[in-house]
Short mmCIF file of C-alpha atoms in Angstrom, two decimals:
data_model
loop_
_atom_site.label_atom_id
_atom_site.label_comp_id
_atom_site.label_asym_id
_atom_site.label_seq_id
_atom_site.Cartn_x
_atom_site.Cartn_y
_atom_site.Cartn_z
CA UNK A 1 137.27 219.59 347.39
CA UNK A 2 137.28 218.92 350.67
CA UNK A 3 135.50 215.43 350.73
CA UNK A 4 138.69 214.07 348.18
CA UNK A 5 140.98 216.16 350.85
CA UNK A 6 139.44 214.27 353.90
CA UNK A 7 139.46 210.77 351.99
CA UNK A 8 143.16 210.99 351.29
CA UNK A 9 144.06 211.69 354.72
CA UNK A 10 141.94 209.36 356.76
CA UNK A 11 143.74 206.33 358.02
CA UNK A 12 143.13 203.01 355.53
CA UNK A 13 140.02 201.07 356.17
CA UNK A 14 141.32 197.81 357.53
CA UNK A 15 140.78 194.49 355.98
CA UNK A 16 138.56 191.76 356.84
CA UNK A 17 140.65 189.07 358.78
CA UNK A 18 141.03 185.85 357.07
CA UNK A 19 139.96 182.65 358.40
CA UNK A 20 142.04 180.13 359.57
CA UNK A 21 142.22 177.24 357.66
CA UNK A 22 139.87 174.37 358.48
CA UNK A 23 141.77 171.90 361.03
CA UNK A 24 142.05 168.30 359.43
CA UNK A 25 139.34 166.05 360.78
CA UNK A 26 140.27 163.78 363.43
CA UNK A 27 140.36 160.23 362.34
CA UNK A 28 137.71 157.84 364.28
CA UNK A 29 139.26 155.75 367.00
CA UNK A 30 139.33 152.52 365.19
CA UNK A 31 141.45 153.89 362.53
CA UNK A 32 144.67 152.15 361.87
CA UNK A 33 146.37 155.27 362.92
CA UNK A 34 144.84 155.53 366.04
CA UNK A 35 145.21 151.96 366.96
CA UNK A 36 148.85 152.21 366.29
CA UNK A 37 148.61 155.21 368.82
CA UNK A 38 146.83 153.47 371.34
CA UNK A 39 149.37 150.70 371.33
CA UNK A 40 152.13 153.05 372.02
CA UNK A 41 151.11 153.55 375.21
CA UNK A 42 149.90 151.01 377.98
CA UNK A 43 146.73 152.51 379.46
CA UNK A 44 146.35 151.89 383.47
CA UNK A 45 143.53 150.03 384.61
CA UNK A 46 141.30 150.46 388.03
CA UNK A 47 139.27 147.86 389.50
CA UNK A 48 138.14 150.47 391.66
CA UNK A 49 137.13 153.51 389.09
CA UNK A 50 133.72 153.15 387.63
CA UNK A 51 135.30 153.73 383.99
CA UNK A 52 138.02 151.24 384.46
CA UNK A 53 140.93 153.59 384.01
CA UNK A 54 142.74 155.51 386.15
CA UNK A 55 142.84 159.11 386.38
CA UNK A 56 139.60 158.87 384.16
CA UNK A 57 135.92 160.18 385.34
CA UNK A 58 132.44 160.61 383.69
CA UNK A 59 131.31 164.09 384.83
CA UNK A 60 127.83 163.94 382.79
CA UNK A 61 126.52 163.03 379.44
CA UNK A 62 127.33 165.71 376.69
CA UNK A 63 129.72 165.35 373.89
CA UNK A 64 133.14 165.18 375.94
CA UNK A 65 131.74 163.07 379.13
CA UNK A 66 134.95 162.01 380.33
CA UNK A 67 137.27 163.87 382.16
CA UNK A 68 141.41 162.94 382.53
CA UNK A 69 142.52 164.14 385.92
CA UNK A 70 146.13 163.85 387.53
CA UNK A 71 147.25 165.07 391.09
CA UNK A 72 150.90 167.35 390.50
CA UNK A 73 152.32 168.29 394.15
CA UNK A 74 148.50 167.83 395.92
CA UNK A 75 146.41 169.81 393.44
CA UNK A 76 144.53 168.37 390.88
CA UNK A 77 145.24 169.24 387.07
CA UNK A 78 142.43 168.57 384.82
CA UNK A 79 144.21 167.39 381.24
CA UNK A 80 140.92 167.16 379.02
CA UNK A 81 137.71 166.34 378.63
CA UNK A 82 136.92 163.64 375.93
CA UNK A 83 134.10 161.74 374.24
CA UNK A 84 135.15 158.01 375.34
CA UNK A 85 136.93 156.83 378.33
CA UNK A 86 139.82 154.98 376.44
CA UNK A 87 140.64 158.61 375.14
CA UNK A 88 140.97 160.17 378.67
CA UNK A 89 142.69 157.00 379.60
CA UNK A 90 145.51 157.57 376.80
CA UNK A 91 146.00 161.03 377.44
CA UNK A 92 146.49 160.11 381.55
CA UNK A 93 148.92 157.36 380.59
CA UNK A 94 151.03 159.99 378.23
CA UNK A 95 151.67 161.86 381.54
CA UNK A 96 154.73 161.58 384.20
CA UNK A 97 152.63 160.53 386.83
CA UNK A 98 151.22 157.38 384.70
CA UNK A 99 154.73 156.59 383.99
CA UNK A 100 155.75 156.55 387.75
CA UNK A 101 152.35 154.60 388.44
CA UNK A 102 153.96 151.79 386.12
CA UNK A 103 157.34 151.82 387.59
CA UNK A 104 155.69 151.73 391.08
CA UNK A 105 153.40 148.94 389.89
CA UNK A 106 156.70 147.05 387.73
CA UNK A 107 158.46 147.28 391.27
CA UNK A 108 158.28 144.93 394.36
CA UNK A 109 156.44 146.17 397.35
CA UNK A 110 157.77 148.29 399.96
CA UNK A 111 157.82 146.25 403.33
CA UNK A 112 158.46 147.94 406.48
CA UNK A 113 158.72 145.46 409.47
CA UNK A 114 156.94 142.84 407.42
CA UNK A 115 154.11 145.05 406.13
CA UNK A 116 153.68 146.69 402.88
CA UNK A 117 153.42 150.51 402.58
CA UNK A 118 151.16 151.56 400.51
CA UNK A 119 152.22 154.60 398.24
CA UNK A 120 149.82 157.78 397.35
CA UNK A 121 150.17 160.61 394.64
CA UNK A 122 147.55 162.81 396.95
CA UNK A 123 149.37 162.48 400.28
CA UNK A 124 152.05 165.02 400.30
CA UNK A 125 154.23 162.35 402.33
CA UNK A 126 154.00 159.83 399.18
CA UNK A 127 152.01 157.09 401.40
CA UNK A 128 148.40 156.59 401.79
CA UNK A 129 147.18 157.48 405.45
CA UNK A 130 150.48 159.47 406.60
CA UNK A 131 150.35 163.22 406.31
CA UNK A 132 153.16 165.93 406.98
CA UNK A 133 151.62 168.86 408.83
CA UNK A 134 154.84 170.63 410.34
CA UNK A 135 158.78 170.70 410.32
CA UNK A 136 158.72 170.21 414.30
CA UNK A 137 160.44 166.98 415.77
CA UNK A 138 157.23 164.68 414.77
CA UNK A 139 155.78 166.44 411.11
CA UNK A 140 153.99 162.97 410.35
CA UNK A 141 150.80 161.86 411.54
CA UNK A 142 149.08 158.54 410.30
CA UNK A 143 145.14 158.31 410.27
CA UNK A 144 142.87 156.08 409.08
CA UNK A 145 138.66 156.28 409.32
CA UNK A 146 136.98 153.61 410.97
CA UNK A 147 132.99 154.11 411.46
CA UNK A 148 132.74 157.59 410.00
CA UNK A 149 135.44 158.94 411.98
CA UNK A 150 139.03 160.01 411.95
CA UNK A 151 141.12 158.01 413.99
CA UNK A 152 144.93 159.42 414.26
CA UNK A 153 147.09 156.42 414.83
CA UNK A 154 150.07 158.55 415.84
CA UNK A 155 152.82 161.27 414.97
CA UNK A 156 156.20 160.23 413.79
CA UNK A 157 159.93 161.59 412.46
CA UNK A 158 159.57 160.32 409.44
CA UNK A 159 157.02 159.26 406.78
#
């Protein structure tokens, strides 16, 4: 009858979606595979960072309290959140920024008039305390903080 005709003309019933296969378990960091992986990259330590590693920050106390960050084109980029500082440091160590840090640390210091210039990944000029503000005759300015105040040292044609 009419019910049979309606059933024949009805769209097919959707099948339930298949569950994706579970991901393989990640071996603990003490395994031979992890130690081989960690030896493949050089971790960049930091005496001024509380975690002991450059680009690694502790943000809370949950399952993944450590975060790896880099600065690209002046913007902070979060690389991920990790259970240990070492895992975050391995992630940071694989970035182009970390490889550039290692190349800079291996290179002799840049001297100008007998003074070592300090490079900075955060500055748009590439040097610590030097910023590019415009494209005029003196687009760069040098500034420092003294007693909690910003002190501009001067404006310059080159960084």
